[in-house]
PDB file of C-alpha atoms in Angstrom:
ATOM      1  CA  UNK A 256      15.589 -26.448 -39.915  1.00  0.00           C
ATOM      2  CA  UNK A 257      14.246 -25.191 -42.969  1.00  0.00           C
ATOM      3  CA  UNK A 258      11.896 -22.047 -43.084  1.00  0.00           C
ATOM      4  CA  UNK A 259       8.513 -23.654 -44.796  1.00  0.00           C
ATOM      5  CA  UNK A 260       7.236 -21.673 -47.540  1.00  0.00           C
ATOM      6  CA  UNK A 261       4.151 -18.731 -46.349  1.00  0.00           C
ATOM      7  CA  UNK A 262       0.870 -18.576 -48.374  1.00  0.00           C
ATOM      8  CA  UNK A 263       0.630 -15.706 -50.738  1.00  0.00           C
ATOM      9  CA  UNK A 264      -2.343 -14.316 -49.537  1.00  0.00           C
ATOM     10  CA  UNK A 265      -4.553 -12.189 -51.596  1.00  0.00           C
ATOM     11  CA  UNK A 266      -6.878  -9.117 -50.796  1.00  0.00           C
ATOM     12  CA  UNK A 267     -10.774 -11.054 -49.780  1.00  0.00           C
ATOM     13  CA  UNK A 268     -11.936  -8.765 -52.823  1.00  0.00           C
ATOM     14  CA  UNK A 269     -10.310 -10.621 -55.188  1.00  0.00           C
ATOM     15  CA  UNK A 270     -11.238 -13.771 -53.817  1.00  0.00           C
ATOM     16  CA  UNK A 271     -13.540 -14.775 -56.868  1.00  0.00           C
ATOM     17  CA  UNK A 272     -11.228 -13.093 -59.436  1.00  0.00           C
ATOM     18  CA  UNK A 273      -8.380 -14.923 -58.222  1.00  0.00           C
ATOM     19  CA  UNK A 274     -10.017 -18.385 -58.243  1.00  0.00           C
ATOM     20  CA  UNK A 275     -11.290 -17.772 -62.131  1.00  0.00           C
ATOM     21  CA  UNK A 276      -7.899 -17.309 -63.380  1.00  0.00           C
ATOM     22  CA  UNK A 277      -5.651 -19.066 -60.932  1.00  0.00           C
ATOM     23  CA  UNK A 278      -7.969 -21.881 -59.271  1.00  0.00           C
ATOM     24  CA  UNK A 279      -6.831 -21.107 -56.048  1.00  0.00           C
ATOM     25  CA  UNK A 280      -6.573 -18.319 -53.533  1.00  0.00           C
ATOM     26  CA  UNK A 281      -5.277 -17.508 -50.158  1.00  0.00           C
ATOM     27  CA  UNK A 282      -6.321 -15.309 -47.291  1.00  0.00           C
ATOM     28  CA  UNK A 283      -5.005 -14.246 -44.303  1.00  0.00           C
ATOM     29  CA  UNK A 284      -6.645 -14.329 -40.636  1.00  0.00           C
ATOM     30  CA  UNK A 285      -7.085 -10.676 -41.050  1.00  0.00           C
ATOM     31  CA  UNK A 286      -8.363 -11.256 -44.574  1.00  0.00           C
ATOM     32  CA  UNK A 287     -10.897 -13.909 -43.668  1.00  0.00           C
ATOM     33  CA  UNK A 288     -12.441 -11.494 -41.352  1.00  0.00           C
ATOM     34  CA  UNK A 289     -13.089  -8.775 -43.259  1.00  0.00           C
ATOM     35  CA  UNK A 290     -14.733 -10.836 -46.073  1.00  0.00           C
ATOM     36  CA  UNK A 291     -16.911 -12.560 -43.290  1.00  0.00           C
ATOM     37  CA  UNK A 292     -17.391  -8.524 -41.891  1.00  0.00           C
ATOM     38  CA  UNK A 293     -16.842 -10.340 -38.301  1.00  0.00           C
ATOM     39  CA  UNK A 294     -13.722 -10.297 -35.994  1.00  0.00           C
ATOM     40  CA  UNK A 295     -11.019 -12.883 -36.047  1.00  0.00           C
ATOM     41  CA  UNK A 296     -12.040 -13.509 -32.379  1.00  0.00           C
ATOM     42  CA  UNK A 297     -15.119 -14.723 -33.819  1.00  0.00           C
ATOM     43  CA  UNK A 298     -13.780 -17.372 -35.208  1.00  0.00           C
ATOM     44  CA  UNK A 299     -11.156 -18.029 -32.622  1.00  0.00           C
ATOM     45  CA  UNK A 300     -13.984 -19.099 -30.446  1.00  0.00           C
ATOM     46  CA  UNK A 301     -14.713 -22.123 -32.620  1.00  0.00           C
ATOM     47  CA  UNK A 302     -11.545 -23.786 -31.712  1.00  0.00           C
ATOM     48  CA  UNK A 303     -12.286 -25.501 -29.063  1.00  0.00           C
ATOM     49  CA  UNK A 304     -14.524 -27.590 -30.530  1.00  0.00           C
ATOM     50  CA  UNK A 305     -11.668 -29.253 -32.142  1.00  0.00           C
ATOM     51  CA  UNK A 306     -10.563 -31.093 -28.791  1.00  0.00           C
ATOM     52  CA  UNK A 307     -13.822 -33.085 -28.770  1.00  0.00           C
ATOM     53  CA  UNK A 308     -13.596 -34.842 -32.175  1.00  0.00           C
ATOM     54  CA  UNK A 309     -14.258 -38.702 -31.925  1.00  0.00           C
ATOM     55  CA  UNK A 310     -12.295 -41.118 -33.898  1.00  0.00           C
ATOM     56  CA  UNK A 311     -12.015 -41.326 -36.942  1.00  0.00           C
ATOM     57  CA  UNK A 312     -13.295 -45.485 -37.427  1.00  0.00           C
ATOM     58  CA  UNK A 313     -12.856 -45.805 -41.013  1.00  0.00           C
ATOM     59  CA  UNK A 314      -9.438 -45.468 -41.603  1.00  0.00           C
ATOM     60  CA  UNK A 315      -7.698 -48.542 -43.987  1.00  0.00           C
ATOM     61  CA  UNK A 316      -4.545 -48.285 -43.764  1.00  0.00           C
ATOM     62  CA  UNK A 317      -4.488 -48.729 -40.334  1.00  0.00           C
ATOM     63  CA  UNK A 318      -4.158 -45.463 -38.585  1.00  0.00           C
ATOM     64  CA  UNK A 319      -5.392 -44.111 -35.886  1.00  0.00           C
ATOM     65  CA  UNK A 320      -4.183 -40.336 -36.228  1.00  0.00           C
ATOM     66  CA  UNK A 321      -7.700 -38.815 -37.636  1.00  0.00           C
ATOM     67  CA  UNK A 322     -10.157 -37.762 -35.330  1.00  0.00           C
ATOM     68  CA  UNK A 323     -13.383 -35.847 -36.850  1.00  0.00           C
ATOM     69  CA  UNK A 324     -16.983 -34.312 -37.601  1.00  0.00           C
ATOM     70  CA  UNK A 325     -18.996 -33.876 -40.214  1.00  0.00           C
ATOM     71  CA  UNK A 326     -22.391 -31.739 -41.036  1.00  0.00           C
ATOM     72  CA  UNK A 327     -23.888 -31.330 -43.877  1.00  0.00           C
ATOM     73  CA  UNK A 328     -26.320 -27.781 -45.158  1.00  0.00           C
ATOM     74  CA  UNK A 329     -27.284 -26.302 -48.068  1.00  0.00           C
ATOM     75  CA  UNK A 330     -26.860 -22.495 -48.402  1.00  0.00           C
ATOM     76  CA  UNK A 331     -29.102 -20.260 -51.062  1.00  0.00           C
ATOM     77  CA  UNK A 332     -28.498 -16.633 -51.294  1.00  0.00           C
ATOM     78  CA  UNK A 333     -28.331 -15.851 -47.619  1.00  0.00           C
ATOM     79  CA  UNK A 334     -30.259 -18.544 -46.331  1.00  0.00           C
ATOM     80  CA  UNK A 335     -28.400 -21.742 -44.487  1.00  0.00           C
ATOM     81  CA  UNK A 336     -30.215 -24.662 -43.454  1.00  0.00           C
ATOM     82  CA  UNK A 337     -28.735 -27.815 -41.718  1.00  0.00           C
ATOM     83  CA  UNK A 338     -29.820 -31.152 -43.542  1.00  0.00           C
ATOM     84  CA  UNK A 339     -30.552 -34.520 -41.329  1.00  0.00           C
ATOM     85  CA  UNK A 340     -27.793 -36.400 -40.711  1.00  0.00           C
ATOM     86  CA  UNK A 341     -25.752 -37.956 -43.949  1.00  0.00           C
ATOM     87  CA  UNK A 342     -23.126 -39.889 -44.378  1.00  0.00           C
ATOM     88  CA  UNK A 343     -20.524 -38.818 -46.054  1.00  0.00           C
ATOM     89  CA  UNK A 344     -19.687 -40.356 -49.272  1.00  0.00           C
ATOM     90  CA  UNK A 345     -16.783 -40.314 -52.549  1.00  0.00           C
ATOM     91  CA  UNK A 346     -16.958 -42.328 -55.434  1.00  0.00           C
ATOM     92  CA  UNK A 347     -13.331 -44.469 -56.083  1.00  0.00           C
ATOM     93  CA  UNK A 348     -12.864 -42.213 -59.004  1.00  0.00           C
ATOM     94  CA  UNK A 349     -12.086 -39.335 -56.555  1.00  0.00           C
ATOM     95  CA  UNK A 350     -10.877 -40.997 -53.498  1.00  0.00           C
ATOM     96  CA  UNK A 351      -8.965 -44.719 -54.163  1.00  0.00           C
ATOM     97  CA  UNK A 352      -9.074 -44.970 -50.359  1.00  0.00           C
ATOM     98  CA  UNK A 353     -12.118 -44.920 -48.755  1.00  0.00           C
ATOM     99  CA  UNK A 354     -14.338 -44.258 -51.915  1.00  0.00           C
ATOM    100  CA  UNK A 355     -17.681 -46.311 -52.628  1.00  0.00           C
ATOM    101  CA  UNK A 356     -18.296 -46.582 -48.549  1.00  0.00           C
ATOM    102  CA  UNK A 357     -20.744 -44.554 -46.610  1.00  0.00           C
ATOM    103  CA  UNK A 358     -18.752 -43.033 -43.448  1.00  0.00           C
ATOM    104  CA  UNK A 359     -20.940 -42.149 -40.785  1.00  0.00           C
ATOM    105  CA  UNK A 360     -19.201 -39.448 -38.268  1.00  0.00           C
ATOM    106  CA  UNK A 361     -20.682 -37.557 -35.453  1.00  0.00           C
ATOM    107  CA  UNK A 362     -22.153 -34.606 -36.503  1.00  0.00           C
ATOM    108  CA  UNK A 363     -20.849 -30.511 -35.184  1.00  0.00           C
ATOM    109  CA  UNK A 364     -21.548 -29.876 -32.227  1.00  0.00           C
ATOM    110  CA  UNK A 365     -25.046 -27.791 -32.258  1.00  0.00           C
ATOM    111  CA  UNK A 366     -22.966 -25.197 -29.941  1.00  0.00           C
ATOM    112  CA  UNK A 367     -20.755 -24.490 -32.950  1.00  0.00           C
ATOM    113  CA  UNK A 368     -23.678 -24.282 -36.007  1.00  0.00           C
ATOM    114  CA  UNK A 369     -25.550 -22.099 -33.825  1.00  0.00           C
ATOM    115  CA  UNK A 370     -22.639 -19.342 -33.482  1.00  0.00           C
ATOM    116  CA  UNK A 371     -23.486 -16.523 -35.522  1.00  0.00           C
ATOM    117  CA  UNK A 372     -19.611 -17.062 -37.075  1.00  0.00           C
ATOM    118  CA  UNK A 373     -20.628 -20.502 -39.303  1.00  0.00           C
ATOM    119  CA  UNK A 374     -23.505 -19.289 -41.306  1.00  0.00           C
ATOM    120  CA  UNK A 375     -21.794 -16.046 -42.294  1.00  0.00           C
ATOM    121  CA  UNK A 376     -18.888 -18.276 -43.236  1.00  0.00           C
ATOM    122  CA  UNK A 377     -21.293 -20.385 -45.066  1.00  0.00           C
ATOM    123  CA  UNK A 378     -22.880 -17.792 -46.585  1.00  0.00           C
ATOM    124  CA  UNK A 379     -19.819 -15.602 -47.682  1.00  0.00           C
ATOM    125  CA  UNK A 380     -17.825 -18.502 -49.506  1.00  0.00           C
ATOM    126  CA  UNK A 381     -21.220 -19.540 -51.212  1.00  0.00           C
ATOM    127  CA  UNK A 382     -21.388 -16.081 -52.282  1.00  0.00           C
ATOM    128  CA  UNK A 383     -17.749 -16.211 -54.099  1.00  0.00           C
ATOM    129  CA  UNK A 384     -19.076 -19.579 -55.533  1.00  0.00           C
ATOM    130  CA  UNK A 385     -22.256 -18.173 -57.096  1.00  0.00           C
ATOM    131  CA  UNK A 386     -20.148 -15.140 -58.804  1.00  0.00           C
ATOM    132  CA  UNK A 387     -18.266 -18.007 -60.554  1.00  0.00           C
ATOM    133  CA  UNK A 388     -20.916 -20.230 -61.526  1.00  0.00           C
ATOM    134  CA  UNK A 389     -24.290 -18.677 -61.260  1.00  0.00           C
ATOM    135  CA  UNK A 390     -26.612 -18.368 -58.041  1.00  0.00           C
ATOM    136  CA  UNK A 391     -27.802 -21.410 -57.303  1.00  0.00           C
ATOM    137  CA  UNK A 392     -28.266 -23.761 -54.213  1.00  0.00           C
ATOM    138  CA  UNK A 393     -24.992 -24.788 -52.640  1.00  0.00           C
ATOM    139  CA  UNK A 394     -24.669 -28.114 -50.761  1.00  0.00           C
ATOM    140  CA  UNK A 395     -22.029 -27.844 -48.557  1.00  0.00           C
ATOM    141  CA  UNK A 396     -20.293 -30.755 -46.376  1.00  0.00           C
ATOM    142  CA  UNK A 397     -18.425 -29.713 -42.926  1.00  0.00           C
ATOM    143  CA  UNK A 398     -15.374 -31.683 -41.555  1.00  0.00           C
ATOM    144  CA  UNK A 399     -13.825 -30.602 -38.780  1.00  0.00           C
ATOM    145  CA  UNK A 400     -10.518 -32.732 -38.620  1.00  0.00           C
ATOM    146  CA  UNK A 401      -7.628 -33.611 -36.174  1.00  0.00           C
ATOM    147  CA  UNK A 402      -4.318 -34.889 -37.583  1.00  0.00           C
ATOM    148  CA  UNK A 403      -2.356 -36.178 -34.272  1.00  0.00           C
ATOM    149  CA  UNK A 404       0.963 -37.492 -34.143  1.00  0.00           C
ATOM    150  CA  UNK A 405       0.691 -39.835 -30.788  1.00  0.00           C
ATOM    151  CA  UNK A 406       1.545 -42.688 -33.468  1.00  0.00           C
ATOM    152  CA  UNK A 407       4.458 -41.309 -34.935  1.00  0.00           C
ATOM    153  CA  UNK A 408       2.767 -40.007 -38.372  1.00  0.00           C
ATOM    154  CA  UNK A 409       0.116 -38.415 -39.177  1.00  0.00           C
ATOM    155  CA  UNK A 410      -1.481 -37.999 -42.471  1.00  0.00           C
ATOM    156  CA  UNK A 411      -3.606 -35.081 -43.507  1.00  0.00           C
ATOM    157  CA  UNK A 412      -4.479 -36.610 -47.127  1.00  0.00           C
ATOM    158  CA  UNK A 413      -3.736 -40.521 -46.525  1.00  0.00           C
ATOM    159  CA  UNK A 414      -5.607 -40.764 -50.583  1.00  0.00           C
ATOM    160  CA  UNK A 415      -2.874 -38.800 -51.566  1.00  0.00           C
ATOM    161  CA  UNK A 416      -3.273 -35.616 -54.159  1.00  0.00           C
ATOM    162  CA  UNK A 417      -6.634 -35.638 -55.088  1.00  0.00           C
ATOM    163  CA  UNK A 418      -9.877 -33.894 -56.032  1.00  0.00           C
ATOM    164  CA  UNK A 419     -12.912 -34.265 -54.354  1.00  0.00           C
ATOM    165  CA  UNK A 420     -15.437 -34.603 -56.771  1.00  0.00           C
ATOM    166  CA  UNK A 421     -17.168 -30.949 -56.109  1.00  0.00           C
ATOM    167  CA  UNK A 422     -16.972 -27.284 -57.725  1.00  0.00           C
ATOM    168  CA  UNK A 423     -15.186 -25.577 -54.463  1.00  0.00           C
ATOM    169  CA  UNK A 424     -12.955 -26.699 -51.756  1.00  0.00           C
ATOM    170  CA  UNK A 425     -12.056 -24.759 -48.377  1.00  0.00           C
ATOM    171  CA  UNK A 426      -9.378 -25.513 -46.017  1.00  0.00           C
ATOM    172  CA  UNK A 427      -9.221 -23.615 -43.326  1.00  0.00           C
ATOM    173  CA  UNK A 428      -6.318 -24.114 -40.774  1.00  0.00           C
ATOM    174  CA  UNK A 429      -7.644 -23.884 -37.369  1.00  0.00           C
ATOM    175  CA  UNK A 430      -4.491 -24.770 -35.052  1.00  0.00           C
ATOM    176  CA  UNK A 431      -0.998 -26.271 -35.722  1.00  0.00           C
ATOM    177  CA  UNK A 432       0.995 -27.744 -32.051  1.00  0.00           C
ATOM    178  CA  UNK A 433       4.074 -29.592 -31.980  1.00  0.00           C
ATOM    179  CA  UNK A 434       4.400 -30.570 -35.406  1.00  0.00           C
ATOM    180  CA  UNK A 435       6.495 -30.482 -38.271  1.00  0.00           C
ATOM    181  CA  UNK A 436       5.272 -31.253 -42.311  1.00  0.00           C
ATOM    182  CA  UNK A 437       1.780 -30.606 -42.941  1.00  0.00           C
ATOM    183  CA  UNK A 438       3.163 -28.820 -46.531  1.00  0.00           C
ATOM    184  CA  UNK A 439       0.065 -27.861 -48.408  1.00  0.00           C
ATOM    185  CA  UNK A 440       0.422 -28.635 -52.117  1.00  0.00           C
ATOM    186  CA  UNK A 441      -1.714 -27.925 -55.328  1.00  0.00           C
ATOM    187  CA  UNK A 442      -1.143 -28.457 -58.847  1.00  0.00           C
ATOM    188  CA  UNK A 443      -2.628 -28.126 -62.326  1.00  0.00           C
ATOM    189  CA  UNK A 444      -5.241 -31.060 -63.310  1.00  0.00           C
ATOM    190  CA  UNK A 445      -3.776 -30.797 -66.723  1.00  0.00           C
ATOM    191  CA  UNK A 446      -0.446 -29.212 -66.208  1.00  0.00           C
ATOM    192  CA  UNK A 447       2.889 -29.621 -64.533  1.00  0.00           C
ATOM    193  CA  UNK A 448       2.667 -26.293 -62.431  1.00  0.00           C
ATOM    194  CA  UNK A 449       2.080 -25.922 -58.836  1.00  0.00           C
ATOM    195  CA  UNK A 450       2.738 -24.331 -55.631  1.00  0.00           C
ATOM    196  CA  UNK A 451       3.587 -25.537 -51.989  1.00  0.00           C
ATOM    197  CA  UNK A 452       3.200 -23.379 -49.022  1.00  0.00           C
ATOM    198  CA  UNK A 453       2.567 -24.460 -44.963  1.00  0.00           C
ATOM    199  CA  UNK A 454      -0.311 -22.612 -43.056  1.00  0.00           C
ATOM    200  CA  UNK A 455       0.701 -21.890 -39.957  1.00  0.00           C
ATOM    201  CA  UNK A 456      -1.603 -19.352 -38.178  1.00  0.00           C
ATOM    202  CA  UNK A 457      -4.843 -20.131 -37.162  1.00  0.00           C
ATOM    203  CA  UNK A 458      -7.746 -19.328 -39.668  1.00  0.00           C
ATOM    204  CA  UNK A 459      -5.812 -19.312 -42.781  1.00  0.00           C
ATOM    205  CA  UNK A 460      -7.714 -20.357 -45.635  1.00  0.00           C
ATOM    206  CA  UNK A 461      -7.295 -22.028 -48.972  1.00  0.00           C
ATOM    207  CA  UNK A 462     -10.114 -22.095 -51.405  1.00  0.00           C
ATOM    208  CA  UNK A 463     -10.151 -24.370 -54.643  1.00  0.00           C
ATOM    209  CA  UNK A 464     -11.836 -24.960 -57.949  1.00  0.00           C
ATOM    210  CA  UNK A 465     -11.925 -28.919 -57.641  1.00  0.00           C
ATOM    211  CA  UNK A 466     -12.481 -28.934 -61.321  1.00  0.00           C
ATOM    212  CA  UNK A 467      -8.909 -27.699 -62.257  1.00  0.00           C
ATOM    213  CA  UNK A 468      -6.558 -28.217 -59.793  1.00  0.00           C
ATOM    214  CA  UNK A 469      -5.176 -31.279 -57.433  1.00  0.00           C
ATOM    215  CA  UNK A 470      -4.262 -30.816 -53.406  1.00  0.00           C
ATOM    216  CA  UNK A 471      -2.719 -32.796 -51.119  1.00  0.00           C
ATOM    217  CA  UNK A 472      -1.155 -31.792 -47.425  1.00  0.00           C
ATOM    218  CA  UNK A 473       2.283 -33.794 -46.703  1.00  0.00           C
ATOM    219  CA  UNK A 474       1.795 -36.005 -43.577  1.00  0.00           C
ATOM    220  CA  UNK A 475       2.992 -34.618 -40.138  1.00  0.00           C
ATOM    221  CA  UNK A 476       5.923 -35.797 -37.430  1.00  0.00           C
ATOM    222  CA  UNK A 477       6.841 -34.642 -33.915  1.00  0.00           C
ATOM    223  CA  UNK A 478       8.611 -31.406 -33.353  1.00  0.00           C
ATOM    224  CA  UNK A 479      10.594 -32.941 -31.031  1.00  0.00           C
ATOM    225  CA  UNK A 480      10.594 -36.346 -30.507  1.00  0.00           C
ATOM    226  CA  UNK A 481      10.354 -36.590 -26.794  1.00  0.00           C
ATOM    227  CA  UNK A 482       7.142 -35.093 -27.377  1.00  0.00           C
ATOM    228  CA  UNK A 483       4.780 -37.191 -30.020  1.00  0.00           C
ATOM    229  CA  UNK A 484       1.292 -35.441 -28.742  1.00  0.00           C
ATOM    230  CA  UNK A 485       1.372 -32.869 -31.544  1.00  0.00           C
ATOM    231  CA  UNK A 486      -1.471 -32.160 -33.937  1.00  0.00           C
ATOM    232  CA  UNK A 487      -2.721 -30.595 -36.681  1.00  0.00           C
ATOM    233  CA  UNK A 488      -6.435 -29.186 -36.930  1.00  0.00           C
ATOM    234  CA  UNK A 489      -8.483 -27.838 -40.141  1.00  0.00           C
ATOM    235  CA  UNK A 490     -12.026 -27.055 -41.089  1.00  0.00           C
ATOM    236  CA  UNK A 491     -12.649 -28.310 -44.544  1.00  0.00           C
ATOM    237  CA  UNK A 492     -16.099 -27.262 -46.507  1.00  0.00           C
ATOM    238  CA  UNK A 493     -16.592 -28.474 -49.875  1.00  0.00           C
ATOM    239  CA  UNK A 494     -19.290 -26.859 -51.966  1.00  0.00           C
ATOM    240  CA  UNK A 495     -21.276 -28.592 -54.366  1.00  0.00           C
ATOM    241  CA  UNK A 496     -23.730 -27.683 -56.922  1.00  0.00           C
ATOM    242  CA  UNK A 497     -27.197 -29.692 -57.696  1.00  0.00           C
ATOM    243  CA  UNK A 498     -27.154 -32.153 -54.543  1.00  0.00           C
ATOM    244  CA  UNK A 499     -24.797 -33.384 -52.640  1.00  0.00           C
ATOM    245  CA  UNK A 500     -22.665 -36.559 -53.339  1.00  0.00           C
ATOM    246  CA  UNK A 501     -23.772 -40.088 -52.741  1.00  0.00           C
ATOM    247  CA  UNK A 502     -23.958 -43.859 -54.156  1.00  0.00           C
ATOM    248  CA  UNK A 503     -27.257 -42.483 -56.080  1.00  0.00           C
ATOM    249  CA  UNK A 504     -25.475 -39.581 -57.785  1.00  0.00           C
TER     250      UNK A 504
END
């Protein structure tokens, strides 16, 4: 079997530096800490969370490999607040898929928001995004996300390479079991380059300018056959300036 490609991970200082010229950057477990000034086992002890993700319901091609959650808040300067209930919402332009329909998940779990873990994460990525583009309010949508392979398949990115129609993207890897694939790729918006990498320890994280680059995550197969329960979990936040999306926008 081939060896995937690691992340190049960068120091958390240069996280903003990185994403100015680059677009992207990558930091370790160890990494994500210390820019959050909290301990890895901090964040370790949102995990379980991710075996009590309902169904996804609004899948169209069919699957039934996505399980999720989804919160929405808004962060200024160090202040996070958790809106009412949305649903969450991408016009066709950015997502062929599912675009132009209002998903409704279940939100987080109130045991994981009220961890003193998520706002500092909140707060600390909004932070990088205001050094980039001015301090400002931040609207920020949660999913927590389980890719499972009981089907056969599973697809991280069924739309494909994409943007999603906001300044920032995270993705955070948050556990990876019996599974092979799941190859993280990002390229140019207006370029041929790229790079491919697979995340394989828990609490890796990509960041993103949506504006200039494209992602997409390959889908995921059994390990070993005899064994289809595998899965794939990430945290993705996506940051948003001036509101957050939605048929009015």
């Amino acid at each position: 079997m081939t060896q995937p490609l690691a992340p190049l991970f960068i120091e958390p200082a240069r996280l903003a530096d990185t994403l100015r010229h680059t677009g992207q950057s990558a930091i370790s477990p160890a990494g994500l800490g210390s820019l959050l000034g909290a301990d890895v086992a901090d964040l370790m002890a949102l995990r379980p969370s991710w075996n009590d993700l309902p169904p996804d319901a609004y899948l169209r091609d069919g699957g039934r490999y996505r399980k999720r959650r989804h919160s929405c808040f808004v962060v200024t300067g160090e202040k996070v607040e958790q809106v009412p209930h949305r649903a969450h919402w991408q016009p066709v332009e950015y997502n062929a898929l599912h675009g132009g329909l209002e998903r409704w998940f279940e939100p987080m779990a109130p045991s994981v928001v009220a961890q003193p873990v998520w706002p500092q994460l909140l707060r600390r990525l909004a932070a990088t995004c205001s050094a980039l583009k001015g301090e400002q309010p931040w609207y920020v949508e949660a999913h927590q996300f389980r890719i499972d392979t009981t089907d056969g398949i599973g697809r991280p990115t069924p739309e494909g390479a994409h943007r999603d129609g906001v300044d920032f993207v995270v993705v955070a890897l948050i556990d990876r079991s019996g599974v092979k694939g799941g190859e993280t790729r990002v390229f140019d918006a207006n370029g041929p380059s790229g790079t491919r990498f697979t995340m394989t320890e828990p609490w890796t994280m990509l960041m993103l300018d949506d504006e200039r680059v494209i992602h997409e995550t390959t889908p995921i197969q059994p390990l070993d056959a005899s064994q289809p329960g595998g899965h794939r979990d990430t945290l993705v936040l996506t940051f948003r300036a001036g509101r957050f999306q939605g048929p009015a926008a």
